């Protein structure tokens, strides 16, 4: 069992990584876009379905992620490097305002091709806006770094908090969009992008060190 300070550091790192990767606040405009014209009751049902599906996918990879890597013959350090590189790409998109544009295009496609609002709960809200490749990679990466069962349970709690934040963001989408405005949203996105870039570089460095240590063992 790891000490309280190490556990706290692990959970803070996990929360920061997943919060920046999923960006619950940034999902509010996307939610408004794909549920345009819907009543508050319908929007609430769509929000519930989206977070349940998205959260379920993340929990699935939390539980089965390590076994999946083992079945594919992928070492944890190798996945750390790959996951870190993927998160770094997301961070670069955030800093240069490309990620929000891509999310908006995904939302527009969903509106154009889906007449049933319940369909947009699955795509694009649950997948890929909540449980996208970067979020899934982050969950597997963080679970592979968990030193004991308590840490894994803590990570599960962090995922639950992030998913609950997504739900709250959906419910308050109108207020969030009015409160932030375009300029504030842009500044926050870029700051979070820099933070994610630093975290992803740390993941890559840890993976490289682990690979070197394994090669010299």
Tab-separated table of C-alpha atoms in Angstrom:
chain	number	residue	atom	x	y	z
A	1	UNK	CA	0.000	0.000	0.000
A	2	UNK	CA	1.343	3.451	-0.862
A	3	UNK	CA	1.451	6.377	1.559
A	4	UNK	CA	-1.253	9.004	1.811
A	5	UNK	CA	0.839	11.685	0.125
A	6	UNK	CA	1.708	9.435	-2.836
A	7	UNK	CA	-1.942	8.413	-3.188
A	8	UNK	CA	-3.055	12.050	-3.116
A	9	UNK	CA	-0.464	12.971	-5.744
A	10	UNK	CA	-1.606	10.089	-7.944
A	11	UNK	CA	-5.272	11.066	-7.670
A	12	UNK	CA	-4.569	14.763	-8.313
A	13	UNK	CA	-2.551	13.805	-11.392
A	14	UNK	CA	-5.339	11.467	-12.536
A	15	UNK	CA	-8.000	14.149	-12.063
A	16	UNK	CA	-5.964	16.794	-13.891
A	17	UNK	CA	-5.237	14.454	-16.797
A	18	UNK	CA	-8.825	13.292	-17.273
A	19	UNK	CA	-10.375	16.708	-16.667
A	20	UNK	CA	-8.161	18.349	-19.265
A	21	UNK	CA	-8.540	15.455	-21.717
A	22	UNK	CA	-12.340	15.231	-21.548
A	23	UNK	CA	-12.872	18.963	-20.838
A	24	UNK	CA	-16.404	18.794	-19.335
A	25	UNK	CA	-16.876	22.580	-19.461
A	26	UNK	CA	-15.870	22.675	-23.121
A	27	UNK	CA	-18.541	20.076	-23.917
A	28	UNK	CA	-21.347	22.495	-23.014
A	29	UNK	CA	-21.460	24.266	-26.413
A	30	UNK	CA	-21.302	20.903	-28.199
A	31	UNK	CA	-24.245	19.670	-26.148
A	32	UNK	CA	-26.250	22.755	-27.059
A	33	UNK	CA	-25.390	22.271	-30.737
A	34	UNK	CA	-26.529	18.641	-30.964
A	35	UNK	CA	-29.701	19.176	-28.898
A	36	UNK	CA	-30.819	22.405	-30.601
A	37	UNK	CA	-34.599	22.719	-30.534
A	38	UNK	CA	-35.085	20.072	-27.860
A	39	UNK	CA	-37.172	20.645	-24.735
A	40	UNK	CA	-35.439	20.739	-21.316
A	41	UNK	CA	-36.893	17.321	-20.468
A	42	UNK	CA	-35.526	15.760	-23.664
A	43	UNK	CA	-32.145	17.419	-23.140
A	44	UNK	CA	-31.980	15.965	-19.640
A	45	UNK	CA	-32.721	12.454	-20.945
A	46	UNK	CA	-30.060	12.843	-23.633
A	47	UNK	CA	-27.560	14.050	-20.999
A	48	UNK	CA	-28.275	11.089	-18.722
A	49	UNK	CA	-27.897	8.574	-21.534
A	50	UNK	CA	-24.695	10.182	-22.811
A	51	UNK	CA	-22.923	10.188	-19.441
A	52	UNK	CA	-24.046	6.647	-18.622
A	53	UNK	CA	-22.708	5.288	-21.919
A	54	UNK	CA	-19.542	7.386	-21.885
A	55	UNK	CA	-18.850	6.618	-18.230
A	56	UNK	CA	-19.559	2.928	-18.780
A	57	UNK	CA	-16.968	2.778	-21.562
A	58	UNK	CA	-14.333	4.471	-19.392
A	59	UNK	CA	-15.040	2.116	-16.480
A	60	UNK	CA	-14.818	-0.850	-18.851
A	61	UNK	CA	-11.318	0.159	-19.928
A	62	UNK	CA	-10.375	0.844	-16.309
A	63	UNK	CA	-11.238	-2.747	-15.431
A	64	UNK	CA	-10.080	-4.506	-18.615
A	65	UNK	CA	-7.403	-2.160	-19.924
A	66	UNK	CA	-4.394	-4.021	-18.509
A	67	UNK	CA	-5.731	-7.381	-19.682
A	68	UNK	CA	-6.291	-5.936	-23.149
A	69	UNK	CA	-2.689	-4.736	-23.295
A	70	UNK	CA	-1.462	-8.148	-22.141
A	71	UNK	CA	-3.572	-9.948	-24.739
A	72	UNK	CA	-2.100	-7.743	-27.467
A	73	UNK	CA	1.443	-8.217	-26.206
A	74	UNK	CA	1.900	-4.511	-25.441
A	75	UNK	CA	4.067	-3.588	-22.465
A	76	UNK	CA	2.951	-0.904	-20.022
A	77	UNK	CA	5.983	1.349	-20.746
A	78	UNK	CA	5.284	1.130	-24.491
A	79	UNK	CA	1.683	2.140	-23.893
A	80	UNK	CA	2.841	4.963	-21.626
A	81	UNK	CA	4.889	6.397	-24.479
A	82	UNK	CA	2.117	5.900	-27.060
A	83	UNK	CA	-0.536	7.315	-24.727
A	84	UNK	CA	1.696	10.249	-23.847
A	85	UNK	CA	2.240	11.036	-27.530
A	86	UNK	CA	-1.511	10.887	-28.190
A	87	UNK	CA	-2.234	13.213	-25.268
A	88	UNK	CA	0.525	15.542	-26.493
A	89	UNK	CA	-1.194	15.760	-29.897
A	90	UNK	CA	-4.463	16.657	-28.162
A	91	UNK	CA	-2.623	19.299	-26.116
A	92	UNK	CA	-1.147	20.873	-29.259
A	93	UNK	CA	-4.631	21.002	-30.810
A	94	UNK	CA	-5.957	22.719	-27.687
A	95	UNK	CA	-3.186	25.325	-27.610
A	96	UNK	CA	-3.675	26.189	-31.273
A	97	UNK	CA	-7.490	26.095	-31.103
A	98	UNK	CA	-7.838	23.133	-33.455
A	99	UNK	CA	-9.582	20.746	-31.075
A	100	UNK	CA	-12.688	22.867	-30.485
A	101	UNK	CA	-13.019	23.326	-34.247
A	102	UNK	CA	-12.850	19.549	-34.754
A	103	UNK	CA	-15.411	18.984	-31.975
A	104	UNK	CA	-17.725	21.545	-33.545
A	105	UNK	CA	-17.476	19.802	-36.923
A	106	UNK	CA	-18.335	16.480	-35.240
A	107	UNK	CA	-21.357	18.073	-33.594
A	108	UNK	CA	-22.497	19.594	-36.886
A	109	UNK	CA	-22.246	16.232	-38.630
A	110	UNK	CA	-24.320	14.644	-35.889
A	111	UNK	CA	-27.032	17.278	-36.273
A	112	UNK	CA	-27.040	16.821	-40.057
A	113	UNK	CA	-27.232	13.023	-40.040
A	114	UNK	CA	-29.259	12.153	-36.920
A	115	UNK	CA	-32.925	12.967	-36.642
A	116	UNK	CA	-33.377	11.058	-33.364
A	117	UNK	CA	-31.952	13.069	-30.473
A	118	UNK	CA	-31.349	9.875	-28.519
A	119	UNK	CA	-28.843	8.848	-31.189
A	120	UNK	CA	-26.681	11.900	-30.484
A	121	UNK	CA	-26.366	10.718	-26.879
A	122	UNK	CA	-24.264	7.862	-28.267
A	123	UNK	CA	-22.568	9.804	-31.079
A	124	UNK	CA	-21.049	12.305	-30.691
A	125	UNK	CA	-21.695	12.927	-26.970
A	126	UNK	CA	-20.729	9.587	-25.390
A	127	UNK	CA	-18.324	8.669	-28.212
A	128	UNK	CA	-16.022	10.440	-28.923
A	129	UNK	CA	-16.638	13.612	-26.871
A	130	UNK	CA	-16.701	11.900	-23.439
A	131	UNK	CA	-15.063	8.526	-24.083
A	132	UNK	CA	-12.806	9.345	-26.998
A	133	UNK	CA	-9.459	7.752	-27.886
A	134	UNK	CA	-7.500	10.209	-25.732
A	135	UNK	CA	-9.724	9.664	-22.674
A	136	UNK	CA	-9.616	5.870	-23.067
A	137	UNK	CA	-5.826	5.992	-23.473
A	138	UNK	CA	-5.542	8.171	-20.370
A	139	UNK	CA	-7.650	5.737	-18.314
A	140	UNK	CA	-5.568	2.717	-19.365
A	141	UNK	CA	-2.383	4.696	-18.806
A	142	UNK	CA	-3.415	5.852	-15.327
A	143	UNK	CA	-4.677	2.401	-14.318
A	144	UNK	CA	-1.362	0.868	-15.392
A	145	UNK	CA	0.403	3.296	-13.043
A	146	UNK	CA	-1.831	2.463	-10.068
A	147	UNK	CA	0.375	0.708	-7.468
A	148	UNK	CA	-2.419	-0.962	-5.481
A	149	UNK	CA	-6.145	-1.646	-5.262
A	150	UNK	CA	-6.854	1.502	-3.268
A	151	UNK	CA	-5.342	3.594	-6.061
A	152	UNK	CA	-7.525	1.836	-8.635
A	153	UNK	CA	-10.616	2.504	-6.514
A	154	UNK	CA	-9.500	6.108	-6.211
A	155	UNK	CA	-9.138	6.317	-9.990
A	156	UNK	CA	-12.647	4.895	-10.357
A	157	UNK	CA	-13.893	7.655	-8.053
A	158	UNK	CA	-12.066	10.261	-10.133
A	159	UNK	CA	-13.718	8.934	-13.299
A	160	UNK	CA	-17.088	9.103	-11.533
A	161	UNK	CA	-16.476	12.730	-10.547
A	162	UNK	CA	-15.422	13.673	-14.097
A	163	UNK	CA	-18.490	11.977	-15.597
A	164	UNK	CA	-20.725	13.703	-13.036
A	165	UNK	CA	-19.097	17.008	-13.995
A	166	UNK	CA	-19.948	16.293	-17.642
A	167	UNK	CA	-23.584	15.749	-16.649
A	168	UNK	CA	-23.611	18.992	-14.660
A	169	UNK	CA	-22.029	20.790	-17.613
A	170	UNK	CA	-24.785	19.499	-19.901
A	171	UNK	CA	-27.511	20.650	-17.516
A	172	UNK	CA	-25.928	24.105	-17.145
A	173	UNK	CA	-24.839	24.400	-20.782
A	174	UNK	CA	-26.793	27.608	-21.455
A	175	UNK	CA	-25.372	29.369	-18.400
A	176	UNK	CA	-21.809	28.179	-18.998
A	177	UNK	CA	-21.807	29.450	-22.576
A	178	UNK	CA	-23.138	32.861	-21.508
A	179	UNK	CA	-20.777	33.091	-18.526
A	180	UNK	CA	-17.546	32.213	-20.306
A	181	UNK	CA	-17.916	33.934	-23.645
A	182	UNK	CA	-15.600	33.268	-26.581
A	183	UNK	CA	-12.508	35.025	-25.205
A	184	UNK	CA	-12.549	33.407	-21.759
A	185	UNK	CA	-13.215	29.972	-23.251
A	186	UNK	CA	-10.264	30.390	-25.618
A	187	UNK	CA	-7.900	31.421	-22.795
A	188	UNK	CA	-8.984	28.535	-20.546
A	189	UNK	CA	-8.643	26.002	-23.366
A	190	UNK	CA	-5.098	27.125	-24.142
A	191	UNK	CA	-4.051	27.095	-20.485
A	192	UNK	CA	-5.432	23.578	-20.064
A	193	UNK	CA	-3.623	22.579	-23.269
A	194	UNK	CA	-0.278	23.684	-21.816
A	195	UNK	CA	-1.002	21.726	-18.624
A	196	UNK	CA	-1.904	18.601	-20.618
A	197	UNK	CA	1.274	18.988	-22.700
A	198	UNK	CA	3.377	18.955	-19.527
A	199	UNK	CA	1.548	15.899	-18.178
A	200	UNK	CA	1.908	14.035	-21.481
A	201	UNK	CA	5.665	14.734	-21.636
A	202	UNK	CA	5.949	13.303	-18.108
A	203	UNK	CA	4.109	10.148	-19.252
A	204	UNK	CA	6.494	9.779	-22.198
A	205	UNK	CA	9.568	10.306	-19.982
A	206	UNK	CA	8.348	7.721	-17.450
A	207	UNK	CA	7.747	5.220	-20.249
A	208	UNK	CA	11.200	5.745	-21.743
A	209	UNK	CA	12.870	5.357	-18.336
A	210	UNK	CA	10.883	2.169	-17.697
A	211	UNK	CA	11.843	0.725	-21.107
A	212	UNK	CA	15.529	1.490	-20.511
A	213	UNK	CA	15.379	-0.065	-17.044
A	214	UNK	CA	13.711	-3.201	-18.441
A	215	UNK	CA	16.325	-3.479	-21.207
A	216	UNK	CA	19.194	-3.207	-18.703
A	217	UNK	CA	17.660	-5.632	-16.210
